[in-house]
Amino acid sequence: MRVIDRCNLTILEVAGQEDLAEFLKLEQVEIVASLPCYLADNVDRQRGKGVFESSIRGLRRLNALGYGRDGTGLVLNLVYNPQGPSLPPPQEALEADYRRELGDNFGVVFNCLFTLANMPIARFGSTLISKGEFDRYMGLLRQAHRDDNLDSVMCRDLVSVDWRGYLYDCDFNQMLDLPLTGADSAPRRLEDLLTDHLDHNPIKVAGHCYGCTAGQGSSCGGALKEAAE
C-alpha cells in the first residue's frame, strides 16, 4: 500500500512532534511537503514570518534521514502554489528553478516538484471574498477546464484520511468536511477498506473541483500528464 503524508514542514519543530520525521522514515511513508516558493520573502508573506526558515530546517532534517536522496527509497516531493488568483506555471521549468535555488543556497535535495492550483476554499477562499476576487477566480478556473484532465484527477484512485480515520475523496473535500460515503450514505472509515474497495463509489464534487481540472491540471502528483502533453 502506498501511503503519502501531506506534510507542513513546520510541524517537525512543534512540541510533541519531535519524533515525527523518524516515524515517517521507519514506516517508509512518502512525504509531499508544501513549499510555495524558493524565496523567503514570498513564503513568509503567504504563510507567516519565519515559515521559510523553519521549512528549510525541516527539509534539511529530512535529507539527513535519507529523504529525497538517490538509493534510499525515501521519497520527498515538494508542492508549489501560486501566490494569488492565477494558474500555476509549467511544472518542469519551475522544478529546475527549485532544484537550483534550494540546492545552491541551502544544500536541499528532493525528488519532484508538484504544481497545484490554489483551491477557492478555506483561507485562500476567504481572502478572495474579502478582496472581491472570488467570482473572477472561479470564472478563470471554469474557463480553463479541460475534459482531458478528468481521467487522471486524484479522487479517482486515492483517498484522503483524517486523524480520526474517516475517508474523503481528496484533501480539499476533507477541508470542507465532505466525507466519502457509501451506498447507505454513512461516512466511510479506514477500517472499512478491509471489506469494501470502493469500486464505482460516487465521488463528491463541487465548484472547487475546477481547481484540479483547469489548465495543466492538479493532482497529488502535480500537473496531469494528459493535460501537459
mmCIF file of C-alpha atoms in Angstrom:
data_model
loop_
_atom_site.group_PDB
_atom_site.id
_atom_site.type_symbol
_atom_site.label_atom_id
_atom_site.label_comp_id
_atom_site.label_asym_id
_atom_site.label_seq_id
_atom_site.Cartn_x
_atom_site.Cartn_y
_atom_site.Cartn_z
ATOM 1 C CA MET A 1 0.000 0.000 0.000
ATOM 2 C CA ARG A 2 1.288 3.447 -0.913
ATOM 3 C CA VAL A 3 0.930 5.932 1.956
ATOM 4 C CA ILE A 4 1.534 9.653 1.441
ATOM 5 C CA ASP A 5 1.866 12.224 4.214
ATOM 6 C CA ARG A 6 0.850 15.716 3.150
ATOM 7 C CA CYS A 7 3.359 17.442 5.410
ATOM 8 C CA ASN A 8 3.515 21.016 6.616
ATOM 9 C CA LEU A 9 7.269 21.205 7.238
ATOM 10 C CA THR A 10 6.934 23.476 10.264
ATOM 11 C CA ILE A 11 5.162 20.665 12.154
ATOM 12 C CA LEU A 12 8.534 18.945 12.519
ATOM 13 C CA GLU A 13 9.531 21.629 15.070
ATOM 14 C CA VAL A 14 6.302 21.657 17.081
ATOM 15 C CA ALA A 15 6.493 20.420 20.659
ATOM 16 C CA GLY A 16 5.289 16.844 20.878
ATOM 17 C CA GLN A 17 6.136 16.099 17.231
ATOM 18 C CA GLU A 18 9.877 15.718 17.668
ATOM 19 C CA ASP A 19 9.834 12.065 16.573
ATOM 20 C CA LEU A 20 7.541 12.546 13.568
ATOM 21 C CA ALA A 21 10.296 12.591 10.927
ATOM 22 C CA GLU A 22 11.872 9.408 12.284
ATOM 23 C CA PHE A 23 8.447 7.736 12.429
ATOM 24 C CA LEU A 24 7.745 8.548 8.777
ATOM 25 C CA LYS A 25 11.130 7.095 7.811
ATOM 26 C CA LEU A 26 10.542 3.934 9.840
ATOM 27 C CA GLU A 27 7.195 3.357 8.128
ATOM 28 C CA GLN A 28 8.601 4.212 4.660
ATOM 29 C CA VAL A 29 5.961 6.921 4.208
ATOM 30 C CA GLU A 30 6.213 9.128 1.121
ATOM 31 C CA ILE A 31 6.293 12.830 2.006
ATOM 32 C CA VAL A 32 4.650 15.586 -0.027
ATOM 33 C CA ALA A 33 5.704 18.843 1.607
ATOM 34 C CA SER A 34 4.306 22.303 0.976
ATOM 35 C CA LEU A 35 6.851 24.967 -0.010
ATOM 36 C CA PRO A 36 5.054 27.637 -2.083
ATOM 37 C CA CYS A 37 8.284 29.308 -3.239
ATOM 38 C CA TYR A 38 12.067 29.040 -3.001
ATOM 39 C CA LEU A 39 12.310 32.688 -1.864
ATOM 40 C CA ALA A 40 11.979 33.527 1.836
ATOM 41 C CA ASP A 41 10.044 36.771 1.352
ATOM 42 C CA ASN A 42 7.387 35.124 -0.790
ATOM 43 C CA VAL A 43 6.861 32.205 1.599
ATOM 44 C CA ASP A 44 6.721 34.390 4.713
ATOM 45 C CA ARG A 45 4.303 36.776 3.017
ATOM 46 C CA GLN A 46 1.971 33.900 2.199
ATOM 47 C CA ARG A 47 2.403 31.676 5.272
ATOM 48 C CA GLY A 48 3.737 33.929 8.033
ATOM 49 C CA LYS A 49 7.051 35.284 9.325
ATOM 50 C CA GLY A 50 9.700 32.638 9.913
ATOM 51 C CA VAL A 51 7.899 29.867 7.999
ATOM 52 C CA PHE A 52 10.544 29.708 5.267
ATOM 53 C CA GLU A 53 13.464 29.258 7.676
ATOM 54 C CA SER A 54 11.538 26.634 9.628
ATOM 55 C CA SER A 55 10.681 24.825 6.397
ATOM 56 C CA ILE A 56 14.312 24.776 5.290
ATOM 57 C CA ARG A 57 15.335 23.313 8.645
ATOM 58 C CA GLY A 58 12.669 20.662 8.189
ATOM 59 C CA LEU A 59 13.897 19.805 4.700
ATOM 60 C CA ARG A 60 17.496 19.516 5.905
ATOM 61 C CA ARG A 61 16.386 17.201 8.686
ATOM 62 C CA LEU A 62 14.507 15.001 6.228
ATOM 63 C CA ASN A 63 17.523 14.978 3.896
ATOM 64 C CA ALA A 64 19.717 13.880 6.815
ATOM 65 C CA LEU A 65 17.380 10.910 7.325
ATOM 66 C CA GLY A 66 17.750 9.987 3.648
ATOM 67 C CA TYR A 67 14.592 11.586 2.248
ATOM 68 C CA GLY A 68 14.998 12.916 -1.288
ATOM 69 C CA ARG A 69 18.323 11.138 -1.794
ATOM 70 C CA ASP A 70 19.062 8.570 -4.500
ATOM 71 C CA GLY A 71 19.021 4.937 -3.482
ATOM 72 C CA THR A 72 17.200 5.348 -0.168
ATOM 73 C CA GLY A 73 13.654 4.726 -1.360
ATOM 74 C CA LEU A 74 12.546 7.639 0.844
ATOM 75 C CA VAL A 75 10.534 9.948 -1.397
ATOM 76 C CA LEU A 76 10.345 13.668 -0.683
ATOM 77 C CA ASN A 77 8.280 15.760 -3.076
ATOM 78 C CA LEU A 78 7.558 19.484 -2.798
ATOM 79 C CA VAL A 79 4.400 21.407 -3.656
ATOM 80 C CA TYR A 80 4.183 24.849 -5.276
ATOM 81 C CA ASN A 81 1.083 27.037 -5.164
ATOM 82 C CA PRO A 82 0.727 30.387 -6.969
ATOM 83 C CA GLN A 83 0.885 33.491 -4.785
ATOM 84 C CA GLY A 84 -2.505 34.738 -5.945
ATOM 85 C CA PRO A 85 -5.563 34.019 -8.130
ATOM 86 C CA SER A 86 -3.734 32.614 -11.142
ATOM 87 C CA LEU A 87 -2.915 29.205 -12.585
ATOM 88 C CA PRO A 88 0.483 27.593 -11.906
ATOM 89 C CA PRO A 89 3.304 27.959 -14.448
ATOM 90 C CA PRO A 90 4.664 24.912 -16.347
ATOM 91 C CA GLN A 91 5.836 22.354 -13.799
ATOM 92 C CA GLU A 92 9.062 21.145 -15.441
ATOM 93 C CA ALA A 93 10.716 24.561 -15.749
ATOM 94 C CA LEU A 94 9.738 25.573 -12.218
ATOM 95 C CA GLU A 95 11.142 22.324 -10.810
ATOM 96 C CA ALA A 96 14.530 23.174 -12.347
ATOM 97 C CA ASP A 97 14.437 26.566 -10.614
ATOM 98 C CA TYR A 98 13.610 24.935 -7.261
ATOM 99 C CA ARG A 99 16.472 22.443 -7.606
ATOM 100 C CA ARG A 100 18.957 25.183 -8.410
ATOM 101 C CA GLU A 101 17.891 27.646 -5.716
ATOM 102 C CA LEU A 102 17.368 25.155 -2.876
ATOM 103 C CA GLY A 103 20.469 23.150 -3.779
ATOM 104 C CA ASP A 104 22.872 26.053 -4.261
ATOM 105 C CA ASN A 105 21.657 28.153 -1.335
ATOM 106 C CA PHE A 106 20.670 25.562 1.263
ATOM 107 C CA GLY A 107 22.020 22.183 0.163
ATOM 108 C CA VAL A 108 18.479 20.793 -0.012
ATOM 109 C CA VAL A 109 17.560 17.953 -2.383
ATOM 110 C CA PHE A 110 14.164 16.482 -3.262
ATOM 111 C CA ASN A 111 12.614 14.079 -5.757
ATOM 112 C CA CYS A 112 9.939 16.052 -7.636
ATOM 113 C CA LEU A 113 8.118 19.366 -7.559
ATOM 114 C CA PHE A 114 4.336 19.342 -7.916
ATOM 115 C CA THR A 115 2.452 22.432 -9.072
ATOM 116 C CA LEU A 116 -1.087 22.753 -7.712
ATOM 117 C CA ALA A 117 -3.683 25.402 -8.367
ATOM 118 C CA ASN A 118 -4.962 27.283 -5.345
ATOM 119 C CA MET A 119 -8.351 25.981 -4.284
ATOM 120 C CA PRO A 120 -11.025 28.648 -3.666
ATOM 121 C CA ILE A 121 -11.702 27.318 -0.164
ATOM 122 C CA ALA A 122 -10.559 27.878 3.435
ATOM 123 C CA ARG A 123 -8.076 30.736 3.938
ATOM 124 C CA PHE A 124 -7.459 31.372 0.248
ATOM 125 C CA GLY A 125 -11.181 31.390 -0.464
ATOM 126 C CA SER A 126 -11.786 33.848 2.364
ATOM 127 C CA THR A 127 -9.049 36.102 1.021
ATOM 128 C CA LEU A 128 -10.623 36.077 -2.434
ATOM 129 C CA ILE A 129 -14.011 37.003 -0.974
ATOM 130 C CA SER A 130 -12.554 39.826 1.129
ATOM 131 C CA LYS A 131 -10.855 41.294 -1.970
ATOM 132 C CA GLY A 132 -13.892 40.829 -4.222
ATOM 133 C CA GLU A 133 -11.958 38.397 -6.439
ATOM 134 C CA PHE A 134 -13.798 35.141 -5.737
ATOM 135 C CA ASP A 135 -16.126 35.197 -8.755
ATOM 136 C CA ARG A 136 -13.327 36.221 -11.119
ATOM 137 C CA TYR A 137 -11.086 33.390 -9.944
ATOM 138 C CA MET A 138 -13.886 30.832 -10.215
ATOM 139 C CA GLY A 139 -14.511 32.098 -13.740
ATOM 140 C CA LEU A 140 -10.833 31.604 -14.568
ATOM 141 C CA LEU A 141 -10.927 28.004 -13.326
ATOM 142 C CA ARG A 142 -14.110 27.196 -15.235
ATOM 143 C CA GLN A 143 -12.826 28.729 -18.476
ATOM 144 C CA ALA A 144 -9.556 26.770 -18.174
ATOM 145 C CA HIS A 145 -11.333 23.437 -17.501
ATOM 146 C CA ARG A 146 -10.161 20.556 -19.689
ATOM 147 C CA ASP A 147 -12.141 17.351 -20.061
ATOM 148 C CA ASP A 148 -8.842 15.541 -20.725
ATOM 149 C CA ASN A 149 -7.933 16.003 -17.054
ATOM 150 C CA LEU A 150 -10.955 14.126 -15.708
ATOM 151 C CA ASP A 151 -9.457 10.659 -16.159
ATOM 152 C CA SER A 152 -6.398 11.492 -14.031
ATOM 153 C CA VAL A 153 -7.651 13.570 -11.100
ATOM 154 C CA MET A 154 -6.529 12.233 -7.724
ATOM 155 C CA CYS A 155 -10.000 11.433 -6.409
ATOM 156 C CA ARG A 156 -10.408 8.559 -8.892
ATOM 157 C CA ASP A 157 -7.801 6.276 -7.325
ATOM 158 C CA LEU A 158 -6.741 7.753 -3.968
ATOM 159 C CA VAL A 159 -8.460 8.593 -0.706
ATOM 160 C CA SER A 160 -7.610 11.131 1.988
ATOM 161 C CA VAL A 161 -7.672 10.006 5.626
ATOM 162 C CA ASP A 162 -8.124 12.344 8.598
ATOM 163 C CA TRP A 163 -6.683 11.788 12.068
ATOM 164 C CA ARG A 164 -9.881 10.016 13.183
ATOM 165 C CA GLY A 165 -9.749 7.510 10.328
ATOM 166 C CA TYR A 166 -12.570 8.995 8.249
ATOM 167 C CA LEU A 167 -12.176 8.900 4.478
ATOM 168 C CA TYR A 168 -12.564 11.681 1.907
ATOM 169 C CA ASP A 169 -12.290 11.752 -1.868
ATOM 170 C CA CYS A 170 -9.436 14.277 -1.618
ATOM 171 C CA ASP A 171 -7.639 16.644 0.764
ATOM 172 C CA PHE A 172 -9.866 19.526 -0.252
ATOM 173 C CA ASN A 173 -13.096 17.683 0.489
ATOM 174 C CA GLN A 174 -11.574 16.875 3.858
ATOM 175 C CA MET A 175 -11.025 20.591 4.495
ATOM 176 C CA LEU A 176 -14.667 21.213 3.547
ATOM 177 C CA ASP A 177 -15.897 18.326 5.740
ATOM 178 C CA LEU A 178 -17.362 16.440 2.767
ATOM 179 C CA PRO A 179 -16.765 12.815 3.828
ATOM 180 C CA LEU A 180 -16.670 9.875 1.482
ATOM 181 C CA THR A 181 -19.908 7.922 1.909
ATOM 182 C CA GLY A 182 -21.180 4.539 0.776
ATOM 183 C CA ALA A 183 -24.481 3.424 -0.692
ATOM 184 C CA ASP A 184 -26.061 3.776 2.754
ATOM 185 C CA SER A 185 -24.892 7.445 2.906
ATOM 186 C CA ALA A 186 -22.843 6.668 6.019
ATOM 187 C CA PRO A 187 -19.303 8.132 6.243
ATOM 188 C CA ARG A 188 -16.623 5.546 5.490
ATOM 189 C CA ARG A 189 -13.605 4.907 7.731
ATOM 190 C CA LEU A 190 -10.181 3.429 7.017
ATOM 191 C CA GLU A 191 -11.174 0.098 8.543
ATOM 192 C CA ASP A 192 -13.998 -0.217 6.006
ATOM 193 C CA LEU A 193 -11.403 -0.705 3.255
ATOM 194 C CA LEU A 194 -10.741 -4.185 4.650
ATOM 195 C CA THR A 195 -14.046 -5.288 3.126
ATOM 196 C CA ASP A 196 -15.010 -2.506 0.691
ATOM 197 C CA HIS A 197 -12.633 -1.435 -2.098
ATOM 198 C CA LEU A 198 -14.939 1.443 -3.057
ATOM 199 C CA ASP A 199 -15.168 0.305 -6.671
ATOM 200 C CA HIS A 200 -17.637 2.534 -8.562
ATOM 201 C CA ASN A 201 -18.265 4.552 -5.399
ATOM 202 C CA PRO A 202 -19.580 8.032 -6.304
ATOM 203 C CA ILE A 203 -17.205 10.977 -5.856
ATOM 204 C CA LYS A 204 -18.452 14.153 -4.213
ATOM 205 C CA VAL A 205 -17.814 17.189 -6.402
ATOM 206 C CA ALA A 206 -18.420 20.924 -6.058
ATOM 207 C CA GLY A 207 -17.203 24.184 -7.572
ATOM 208 C CA HIS A 208 -13.710 23.897 -6.087
ATOM 209 C CA CYS A 209 -13.111 20.778 -8.213
ATOM 210 C CA TYR A 210 -12.392 23.039 -11.206
ATOM 211 C CA GLY A 211 -9.084 23.731 -9.469
ATOM 212 C CA CYS A 212 -7.964 20.191 -10.358
ATOM 213 C CA THR A 213 -9.208 20.215 -13.962
ATOM 214 C CA ALA A 214 -8.079 23.686 -15.053
ATOM 215 C CA GLY A 215 -5.147 24.169 -17.420
ATOM 216 C CA GLN A 216 -2.394 21.572 -16.969
ATOM 217 C CA GLY A 217 -4.416 20.071 -14.137
ATOM 218 C CA SER A 218 -3.590 19.371 -10.493
ATOM 219 C CA SER A 219 -3.282 16.178 -8.517
ATOM 220 C CA CYS A 220 -1.245 14.747 -5.659
ATOM 221 C CA GLY A 221 1.304 14.037 -8.408
ATOM 222 C CA GLY A 222 1.317 17.606 -9.649
ATOM 223 C CA ALA A 223 0.415 18.583 -13.208
ATOM 224 C CA LEU A 224 -1.547 15.897 -15.059
ATOM 225 C CA LYS A 225 0.397 14.310 -17.918
ATOM 226 C CA GLU A 226 -2.614 14.131 -20.175
ATOM 227 C CA ALA A 227 -3.078 17.890 -19.976
ATOM 228 C CA ALA A 228 0.591 18.719 -20.344
ATOM 229 C CA GLU A 229 1.254 16.676 -23.469
#
